[in-house]
Coordinates of C-alpha atoms in Angstrom, one line a residue:
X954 CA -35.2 -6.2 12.0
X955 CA -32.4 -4.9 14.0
X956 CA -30.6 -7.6 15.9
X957 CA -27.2 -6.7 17.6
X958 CA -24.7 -8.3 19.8
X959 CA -25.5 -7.5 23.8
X960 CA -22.6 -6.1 25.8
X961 CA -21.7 -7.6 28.9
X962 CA -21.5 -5.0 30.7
X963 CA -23.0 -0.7 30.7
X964 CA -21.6 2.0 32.2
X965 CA -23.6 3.5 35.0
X966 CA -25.1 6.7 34.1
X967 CA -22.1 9.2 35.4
X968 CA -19.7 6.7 34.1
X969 CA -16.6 7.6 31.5
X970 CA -16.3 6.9 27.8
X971 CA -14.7 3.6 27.2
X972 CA -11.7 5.1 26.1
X973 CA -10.9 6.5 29.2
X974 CA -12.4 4.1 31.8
X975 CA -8.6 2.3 31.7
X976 CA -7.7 5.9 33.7
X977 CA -10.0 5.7 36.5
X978 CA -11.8 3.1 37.8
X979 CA -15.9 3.8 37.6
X980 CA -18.7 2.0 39.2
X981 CA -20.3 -0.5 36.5
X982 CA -24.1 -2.2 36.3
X983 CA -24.5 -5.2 34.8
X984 CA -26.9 -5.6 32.2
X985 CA -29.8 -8.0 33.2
X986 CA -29.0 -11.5 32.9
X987 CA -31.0 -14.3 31.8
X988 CA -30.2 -16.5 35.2
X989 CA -31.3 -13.2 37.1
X990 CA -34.3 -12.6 35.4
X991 CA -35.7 -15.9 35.8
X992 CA -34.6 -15.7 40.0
X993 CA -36.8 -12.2 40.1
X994 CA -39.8 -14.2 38.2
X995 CA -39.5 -17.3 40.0
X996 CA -39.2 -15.5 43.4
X997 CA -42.3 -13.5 44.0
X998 CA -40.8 -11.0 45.5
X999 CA -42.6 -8.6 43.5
X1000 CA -46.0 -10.8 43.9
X1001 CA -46.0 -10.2 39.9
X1002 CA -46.2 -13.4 37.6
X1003 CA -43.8 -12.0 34.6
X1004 CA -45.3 -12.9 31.2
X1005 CA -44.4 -11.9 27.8
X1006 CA -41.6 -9.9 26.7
X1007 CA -41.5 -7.5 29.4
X1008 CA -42.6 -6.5 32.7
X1009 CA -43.2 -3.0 33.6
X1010 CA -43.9 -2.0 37.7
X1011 CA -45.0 1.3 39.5
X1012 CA -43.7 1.6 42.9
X1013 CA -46.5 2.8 44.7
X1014 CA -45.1 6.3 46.3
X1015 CA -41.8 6.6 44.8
X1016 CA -42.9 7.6 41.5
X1017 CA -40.8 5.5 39.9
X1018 CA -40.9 2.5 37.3
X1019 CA -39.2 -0.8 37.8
X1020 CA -38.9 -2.4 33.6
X1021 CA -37.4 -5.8 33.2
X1022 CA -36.9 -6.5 29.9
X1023 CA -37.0 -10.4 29.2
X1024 CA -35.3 -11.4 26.0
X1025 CA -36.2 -8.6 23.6
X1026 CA -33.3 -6.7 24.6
X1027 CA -31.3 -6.2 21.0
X1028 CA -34.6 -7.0 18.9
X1029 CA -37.1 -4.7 17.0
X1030 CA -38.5 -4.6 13.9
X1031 CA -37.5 -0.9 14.0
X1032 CA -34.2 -0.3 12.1
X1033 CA -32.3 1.8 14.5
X1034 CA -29.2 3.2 13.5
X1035 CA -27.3 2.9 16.6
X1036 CA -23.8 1.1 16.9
X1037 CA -24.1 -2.2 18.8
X1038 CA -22.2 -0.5 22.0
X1039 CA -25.2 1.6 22.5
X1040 CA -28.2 -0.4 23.6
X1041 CA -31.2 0.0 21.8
X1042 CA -34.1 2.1 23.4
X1043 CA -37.4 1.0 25.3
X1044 CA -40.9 1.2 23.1
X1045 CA -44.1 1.3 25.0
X1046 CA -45.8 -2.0 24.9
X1047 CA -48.6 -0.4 23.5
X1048 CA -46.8 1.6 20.1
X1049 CA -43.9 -0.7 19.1
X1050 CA -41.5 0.5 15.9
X1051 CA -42.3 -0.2 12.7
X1052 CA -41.3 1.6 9.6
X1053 CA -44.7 3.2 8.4
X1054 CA -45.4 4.7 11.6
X1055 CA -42.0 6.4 11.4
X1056 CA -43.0 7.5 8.4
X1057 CA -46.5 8.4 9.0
X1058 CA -44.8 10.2 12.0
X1059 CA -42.3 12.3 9.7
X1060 CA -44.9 13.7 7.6
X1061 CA -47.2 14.8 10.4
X1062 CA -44.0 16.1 12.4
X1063 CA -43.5 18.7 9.4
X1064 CA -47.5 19.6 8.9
X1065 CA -48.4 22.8 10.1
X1066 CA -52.3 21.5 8.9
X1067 CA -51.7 19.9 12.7
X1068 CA -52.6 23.1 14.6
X1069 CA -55.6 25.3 15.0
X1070 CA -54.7 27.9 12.1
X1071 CA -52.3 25.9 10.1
X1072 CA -49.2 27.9 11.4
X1073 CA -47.3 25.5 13.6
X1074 CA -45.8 21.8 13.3
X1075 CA -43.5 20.2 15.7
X1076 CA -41.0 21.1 13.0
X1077 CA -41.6 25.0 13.8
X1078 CA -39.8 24.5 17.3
X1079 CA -37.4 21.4 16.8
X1080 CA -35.5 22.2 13.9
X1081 CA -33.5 19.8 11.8
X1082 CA -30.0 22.0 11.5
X1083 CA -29.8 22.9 14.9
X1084 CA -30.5 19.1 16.0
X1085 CA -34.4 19.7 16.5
X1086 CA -34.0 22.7 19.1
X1087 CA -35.2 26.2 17.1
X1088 CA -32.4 28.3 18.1
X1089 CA -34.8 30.6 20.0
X1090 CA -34.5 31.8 24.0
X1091 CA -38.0 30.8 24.0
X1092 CA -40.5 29.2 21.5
X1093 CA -43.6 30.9 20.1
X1094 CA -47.1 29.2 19.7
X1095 CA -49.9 29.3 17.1
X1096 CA -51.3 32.0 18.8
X1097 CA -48.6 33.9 19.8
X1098 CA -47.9 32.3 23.4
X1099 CA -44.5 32.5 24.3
X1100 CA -43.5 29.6 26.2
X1101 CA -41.8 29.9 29.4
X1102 CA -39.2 27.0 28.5
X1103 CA -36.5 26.5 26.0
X1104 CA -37.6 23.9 23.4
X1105 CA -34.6 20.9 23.2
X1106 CA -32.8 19.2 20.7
X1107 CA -35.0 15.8 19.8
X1108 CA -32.1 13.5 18.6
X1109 CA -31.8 10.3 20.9
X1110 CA -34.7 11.7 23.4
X1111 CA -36.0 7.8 23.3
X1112 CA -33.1 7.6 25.7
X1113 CA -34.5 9.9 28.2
X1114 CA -36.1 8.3 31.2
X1115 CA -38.6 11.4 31.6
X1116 CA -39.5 14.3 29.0
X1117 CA -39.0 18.0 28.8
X1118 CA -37.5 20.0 32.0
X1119 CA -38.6 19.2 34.9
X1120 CA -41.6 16.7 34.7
X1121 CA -40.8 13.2 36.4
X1122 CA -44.5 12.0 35.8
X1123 CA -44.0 12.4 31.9
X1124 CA -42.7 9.0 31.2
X1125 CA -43.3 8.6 27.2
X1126 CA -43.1 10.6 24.4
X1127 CA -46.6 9.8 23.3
X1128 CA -47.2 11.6 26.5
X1129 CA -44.9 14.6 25.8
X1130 CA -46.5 14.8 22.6
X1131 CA -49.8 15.4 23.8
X1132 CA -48.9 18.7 25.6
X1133 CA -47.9 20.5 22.9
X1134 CA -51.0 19.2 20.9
X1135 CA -53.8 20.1 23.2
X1136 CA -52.2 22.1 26.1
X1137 CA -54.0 25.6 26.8
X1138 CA -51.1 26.9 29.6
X1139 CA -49.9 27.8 26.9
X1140 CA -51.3 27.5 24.0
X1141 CA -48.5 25.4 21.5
X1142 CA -50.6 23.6 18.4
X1143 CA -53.8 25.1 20.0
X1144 CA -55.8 21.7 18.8
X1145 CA -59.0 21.5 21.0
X1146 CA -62.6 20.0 20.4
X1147 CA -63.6 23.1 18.3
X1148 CA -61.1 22.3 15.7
X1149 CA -59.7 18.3 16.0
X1150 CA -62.6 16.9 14.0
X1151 CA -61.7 19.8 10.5
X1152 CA -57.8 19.1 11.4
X1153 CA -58.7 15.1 11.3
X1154 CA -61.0 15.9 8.2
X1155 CA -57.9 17.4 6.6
X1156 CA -55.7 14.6 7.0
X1157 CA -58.0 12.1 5.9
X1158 CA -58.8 13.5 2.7
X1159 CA -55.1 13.9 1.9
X1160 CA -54.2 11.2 -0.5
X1161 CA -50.8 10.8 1.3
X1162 CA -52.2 10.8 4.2
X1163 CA -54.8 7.6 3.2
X1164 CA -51.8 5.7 2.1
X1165 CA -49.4 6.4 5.1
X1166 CA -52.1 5.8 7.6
X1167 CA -53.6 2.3 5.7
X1168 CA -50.1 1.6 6.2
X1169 CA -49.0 2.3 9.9
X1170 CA -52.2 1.0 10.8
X1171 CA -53.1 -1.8 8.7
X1172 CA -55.5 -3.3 11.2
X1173 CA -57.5 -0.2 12.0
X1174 CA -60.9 0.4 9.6
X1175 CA -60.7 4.1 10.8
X1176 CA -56.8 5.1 12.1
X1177 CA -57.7 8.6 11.6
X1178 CA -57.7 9.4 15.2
X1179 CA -55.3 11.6 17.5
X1180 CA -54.7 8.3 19.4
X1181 CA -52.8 7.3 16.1
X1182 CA -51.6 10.9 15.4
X1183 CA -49.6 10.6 18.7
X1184 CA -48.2 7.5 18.1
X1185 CA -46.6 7.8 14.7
X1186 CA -45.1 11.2 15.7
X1187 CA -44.0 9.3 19.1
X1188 CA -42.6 6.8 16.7
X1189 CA -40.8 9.4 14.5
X1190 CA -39.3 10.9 17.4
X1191 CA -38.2 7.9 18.6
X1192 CA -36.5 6.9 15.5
X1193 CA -34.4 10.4 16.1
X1194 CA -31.4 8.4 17.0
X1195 CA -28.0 9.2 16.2
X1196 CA -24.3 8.6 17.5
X1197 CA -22.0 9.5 14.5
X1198 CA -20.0 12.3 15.9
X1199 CA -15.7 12.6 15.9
X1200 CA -16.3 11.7 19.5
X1201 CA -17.9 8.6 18.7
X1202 CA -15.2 7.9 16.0
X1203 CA -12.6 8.6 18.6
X1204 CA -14.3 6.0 21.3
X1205 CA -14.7 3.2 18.1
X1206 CA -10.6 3.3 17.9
X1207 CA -9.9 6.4 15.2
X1208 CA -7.4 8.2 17.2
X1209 CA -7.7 10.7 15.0
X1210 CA -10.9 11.6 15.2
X1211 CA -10.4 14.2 17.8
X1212 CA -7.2 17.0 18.0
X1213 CA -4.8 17.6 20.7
X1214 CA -6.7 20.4 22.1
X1215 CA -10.8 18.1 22.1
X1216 CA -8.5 15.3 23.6
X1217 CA -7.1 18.1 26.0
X1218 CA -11.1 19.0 26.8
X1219 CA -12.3 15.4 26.8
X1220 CA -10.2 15.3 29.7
X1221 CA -11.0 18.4 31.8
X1222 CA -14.5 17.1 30.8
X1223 CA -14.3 14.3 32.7
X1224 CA -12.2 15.0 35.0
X1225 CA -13.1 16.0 38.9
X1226 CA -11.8 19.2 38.5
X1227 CA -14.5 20.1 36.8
X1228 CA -17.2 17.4 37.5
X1229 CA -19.3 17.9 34.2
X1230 CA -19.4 14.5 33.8
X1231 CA -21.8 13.5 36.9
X1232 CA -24.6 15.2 35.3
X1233 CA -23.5 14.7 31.5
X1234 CA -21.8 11.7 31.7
X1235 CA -22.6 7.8 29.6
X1236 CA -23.3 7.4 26.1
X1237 CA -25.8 10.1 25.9
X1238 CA -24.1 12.8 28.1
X1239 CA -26.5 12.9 30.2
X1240 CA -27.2 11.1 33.7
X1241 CA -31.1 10.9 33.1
X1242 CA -31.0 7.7 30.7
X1243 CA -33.2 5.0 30.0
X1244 CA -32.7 1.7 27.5
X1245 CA -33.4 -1.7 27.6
X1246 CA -30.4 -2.4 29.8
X1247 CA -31.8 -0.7 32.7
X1248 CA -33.7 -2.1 35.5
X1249 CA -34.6 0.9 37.1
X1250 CA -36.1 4.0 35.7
X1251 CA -33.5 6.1 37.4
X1252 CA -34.7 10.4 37.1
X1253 CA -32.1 12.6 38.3
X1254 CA -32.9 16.1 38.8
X1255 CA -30.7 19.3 39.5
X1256 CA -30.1 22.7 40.5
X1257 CA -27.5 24.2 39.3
X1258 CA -27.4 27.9 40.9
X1259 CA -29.1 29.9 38.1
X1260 CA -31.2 31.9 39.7
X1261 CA -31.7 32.6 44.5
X1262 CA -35.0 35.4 44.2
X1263 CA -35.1 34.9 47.4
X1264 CA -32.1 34.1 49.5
X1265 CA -33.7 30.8 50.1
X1266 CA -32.9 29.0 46.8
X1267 CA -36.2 30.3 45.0
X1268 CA -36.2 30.2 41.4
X1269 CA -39.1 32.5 39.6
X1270 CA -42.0 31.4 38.9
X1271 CA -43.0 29.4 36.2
X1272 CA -39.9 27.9 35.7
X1273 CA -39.3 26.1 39.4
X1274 CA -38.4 23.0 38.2
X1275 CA -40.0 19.9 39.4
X1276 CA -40.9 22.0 42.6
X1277 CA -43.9 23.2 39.9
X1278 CA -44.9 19.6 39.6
X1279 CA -44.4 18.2 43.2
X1280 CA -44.7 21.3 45.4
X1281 CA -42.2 19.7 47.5
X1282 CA -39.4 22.7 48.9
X1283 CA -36.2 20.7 48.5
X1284 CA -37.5 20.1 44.3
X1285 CA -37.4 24.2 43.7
X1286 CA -35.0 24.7 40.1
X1287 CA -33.7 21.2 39.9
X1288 CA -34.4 20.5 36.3
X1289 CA -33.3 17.4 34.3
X1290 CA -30.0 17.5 32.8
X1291 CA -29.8 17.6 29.0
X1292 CA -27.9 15.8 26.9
X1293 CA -24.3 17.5 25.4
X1294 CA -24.8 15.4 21.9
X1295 CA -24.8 18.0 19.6
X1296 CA -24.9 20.4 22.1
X1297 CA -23.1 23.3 19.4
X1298 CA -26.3 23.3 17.9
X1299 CA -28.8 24.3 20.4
X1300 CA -28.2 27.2 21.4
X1301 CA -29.4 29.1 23.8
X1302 CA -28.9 27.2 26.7
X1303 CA -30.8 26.3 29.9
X1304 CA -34.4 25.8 30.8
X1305 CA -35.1 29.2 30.2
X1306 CA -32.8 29.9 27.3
X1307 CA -30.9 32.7 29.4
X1308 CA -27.6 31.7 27.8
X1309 CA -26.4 32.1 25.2
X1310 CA -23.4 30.7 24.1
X1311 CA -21.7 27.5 25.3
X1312 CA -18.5 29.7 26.8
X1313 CA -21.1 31.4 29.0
X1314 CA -22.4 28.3 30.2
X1315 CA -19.0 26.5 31.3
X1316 CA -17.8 30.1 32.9
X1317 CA -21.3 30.0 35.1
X1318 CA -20.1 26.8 36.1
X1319 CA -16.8 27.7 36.7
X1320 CA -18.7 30.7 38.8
X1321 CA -20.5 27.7 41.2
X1322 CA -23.7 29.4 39.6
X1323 CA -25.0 32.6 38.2
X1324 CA -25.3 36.0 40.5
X1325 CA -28.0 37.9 38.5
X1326 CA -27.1 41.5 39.9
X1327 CA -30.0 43.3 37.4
X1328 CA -33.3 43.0 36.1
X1329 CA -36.1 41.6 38.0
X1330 CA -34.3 38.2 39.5
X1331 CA -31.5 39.8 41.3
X1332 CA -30.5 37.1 43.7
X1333 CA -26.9 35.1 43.7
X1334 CA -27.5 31.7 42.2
X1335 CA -23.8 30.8 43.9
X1336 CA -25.1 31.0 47.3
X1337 CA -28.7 29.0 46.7
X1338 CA -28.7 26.1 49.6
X1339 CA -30.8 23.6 47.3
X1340 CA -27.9 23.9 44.4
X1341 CA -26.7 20.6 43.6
X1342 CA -23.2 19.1 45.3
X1343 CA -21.1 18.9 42.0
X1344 CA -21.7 22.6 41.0
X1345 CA -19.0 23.8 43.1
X1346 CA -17.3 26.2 40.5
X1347 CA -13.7 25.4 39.4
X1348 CA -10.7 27.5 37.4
X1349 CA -9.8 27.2 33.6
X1350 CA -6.9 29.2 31.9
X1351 CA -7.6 30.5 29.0
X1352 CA -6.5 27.8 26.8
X1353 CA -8.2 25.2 28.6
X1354 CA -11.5 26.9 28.7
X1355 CA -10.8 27.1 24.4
X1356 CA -10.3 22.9 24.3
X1357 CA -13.7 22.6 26.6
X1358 CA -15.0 24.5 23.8
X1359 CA -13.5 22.1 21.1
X1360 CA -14.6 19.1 22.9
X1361 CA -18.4 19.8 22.8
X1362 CA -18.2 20.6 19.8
X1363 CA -16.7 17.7 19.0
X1364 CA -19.8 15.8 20.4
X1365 CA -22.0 17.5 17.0
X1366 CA -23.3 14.7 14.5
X1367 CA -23.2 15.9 11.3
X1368 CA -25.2 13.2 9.6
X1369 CA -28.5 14.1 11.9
X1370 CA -29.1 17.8 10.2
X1371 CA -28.8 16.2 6.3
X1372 CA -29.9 13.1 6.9
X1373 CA -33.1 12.9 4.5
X1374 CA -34.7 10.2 7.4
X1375 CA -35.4 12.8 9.3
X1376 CA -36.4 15.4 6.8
X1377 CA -39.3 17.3 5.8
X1378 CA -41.0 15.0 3.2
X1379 CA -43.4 17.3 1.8
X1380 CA -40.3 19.7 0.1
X1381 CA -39.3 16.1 -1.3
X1382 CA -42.7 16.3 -3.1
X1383 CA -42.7 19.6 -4.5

């Protein structure tokens, strides 16, 4: 059981490493407190009665989530390997951590027998050297599908408020998880009701299989269900945690963890000069970040100038952003920012994988955006009206553009690409 000291207090989501935060003075949120936990149950305000461990609200209309976790904060019987500054992610009531699902989870995450013709697993577009992305523009299904958006690097996503791009309904991983299962627009797995019950047969008659399932599901006389599929990959995934970079050596006092010149780009990182750290800023490098310290489900979205088809800020279709899910104009190519941890491993870059190397990316954004002046988006990204406030371009010299460079890659955990946790089990077995 993991049990860890609480911090007093958490950055907010744009806020600075703690090594810097004596340099400029950043807007901080307490973590929930007993006494103020008690006051929102005993007030009503809500018109909830908060029982149990946690309490979980939907805002009617503003498609968010209000989760107050009650005294469970540091506690799971999940061993996370996370440092006791970083607080430990939320688990769905419903699928809590445990060991054998993790387990369970890893195996099925590496089976290609979990598709329609045996030729895809999750592990055929999230691999384990480039930090779970594939190093591909775009990712391929089982039948050949290309899909439209770049697959991401998996390590910490149990810190993500929302999954994939652009989808602010997608609140779980167990919901993720489904799409790539059984979605048909397009076809990933390609798992429907002509194949499931043969792919279930498979897996039950695998002796592993019998023994990892019995296991994660001790209480089930028949676990061999997708239900149970999803939530031991969910739990796998989950378990993806890591924060073992020179960065994080840097921030836990080893000032010399990082050289002159990643010190030099930590700086013009989070600096306003550049502004990278509004979107890619907090423990995860990102602004869209979820734990058990948060009160709010908080899912920031943003456009950063890629693309202007139209002169009127129109991104091609079907990569729109979370315009594609609401329909709503002012949502067109704001996207959900990714996290920078290990962020020298997943290349290509951007929803669409239309970048290619990290030097590309920071001179786009010293651009204010990208002016596509060939092919068949020509539009200047620079000038779209919906692109967000912070992505106002900026000027590097050339040296300072190479210590950028240093400092992302500075942000790369080693230990998450050998780390035989999160390995394919079945090599370990031949």
């Amino acid at each position: 059981m993991t049990r860890t000291r609480a911090p007093q207090h958490r950055p907010s989501c744009s806020a600075w490493p703690d090594s810097i935060h004596h340099r400029v003075s950043r807007p901080m949120r307490p973590l929930p407190q007993p006494g103020r936990l008690h006051r929102i149950r005993e007030s009503g305000a809500w018109g909830v009665a908060a029982t149990g461990l946690a309490l979980l609200l939907l805002l009617p209309g503003c498609g968010s989530e209000t989760f107050v976790d009650d005294h469970g904060a540091r506690l799971s019987a999940f061993e996370y390997d996370v440092p006791e500054r970083i607080p430990l992610p939320v688990e769905p009531e419903g699928n809590p951590m445990t060991e054998e699902k993790f387990q369970l989870g890893r195996h099925l995450f590496f089976d290609t027998r979990l598709s329609a013709n045996g030729t895809i697993a999750c592990a055929s577009c999230h691999h384990q050297d480039k930090a779970f992305a594939d190093g591909r523009a775009l990712p391929v299904g089982a039948t050949g599908e290309v899909h439209p958006r770049n697959s991401q690097g998996l390590v910490n996503a149990a810190y993500f408020p929302s999954l994939t791009w652009a989808n602010p309904v997608l609140l779980t991983i167990e919901q993720q998880i489904m799409i790539p299962l059984f979605g048909e627009e397009p076809v990933e797995h390609g798992i429907n009701d002509s194949n499931r019950d043969q792919i279930l047969y498979e897996l039950e008659t695998d002796p592993v299989y019998q023994r990892l399932f019995a296991d994660a599901f001790p209480d089930d006389d028949q676990p061999f269900t997708f239900h149970r599929v999803v939530q031991a990959l969910a739990s796998f995934v989950r378990g993806i945690t890591a924060f073992s970079s020179r960065f994080d050596r840097y921030q836990e006092g080893d000032r010399d963890a990082l050289t002159a010149s990643e010190r030099q780009g930590m700086e013009l990182f989070f600096s306003e000069r550049m502004e990278c750290f509004h979107c890619h800023g907090g423990y995860n490098f990102t602004n869209s970040v979820y734990d058990r310290s948060h009160f709010f489900r908080e899912m920031p979205f943003h456009n950063t100038g890629l693309f202007n088809i139209d002169g009127l800020g129109g991104y091609p279709e079907p990569n729109t952003g979370v315009h594609e899910i609401t329909g709503r104009p002012g949502d067109m190519g704001r996207f959900r920012a990714p996290s920078l941890r290990n962020v020298a491993l997943t290349a290509p870059y951007m929803h669409d994988g239309s970048i290619e190397t990290l030097e590309e990316v920071i001179q786009t954004y010293a651009a204010g955006g990208r002016n596509v002046t060939t092919g068949p988006h020509v539009g200047d990204g620079r000038m779209n009206p919906l692109k967000d406030g912070f992505v106002v371009g900026f000027q590097l010299s050339d040296a300072e553009l190479q210590a950028v460079l240093d400092f992302l890659h500075a942000l790369t955990d080693e230990s998450v690409t050998t780390n035989p946790r999160f390995s394919n089990p079945w090599e370990e077995q031949e």
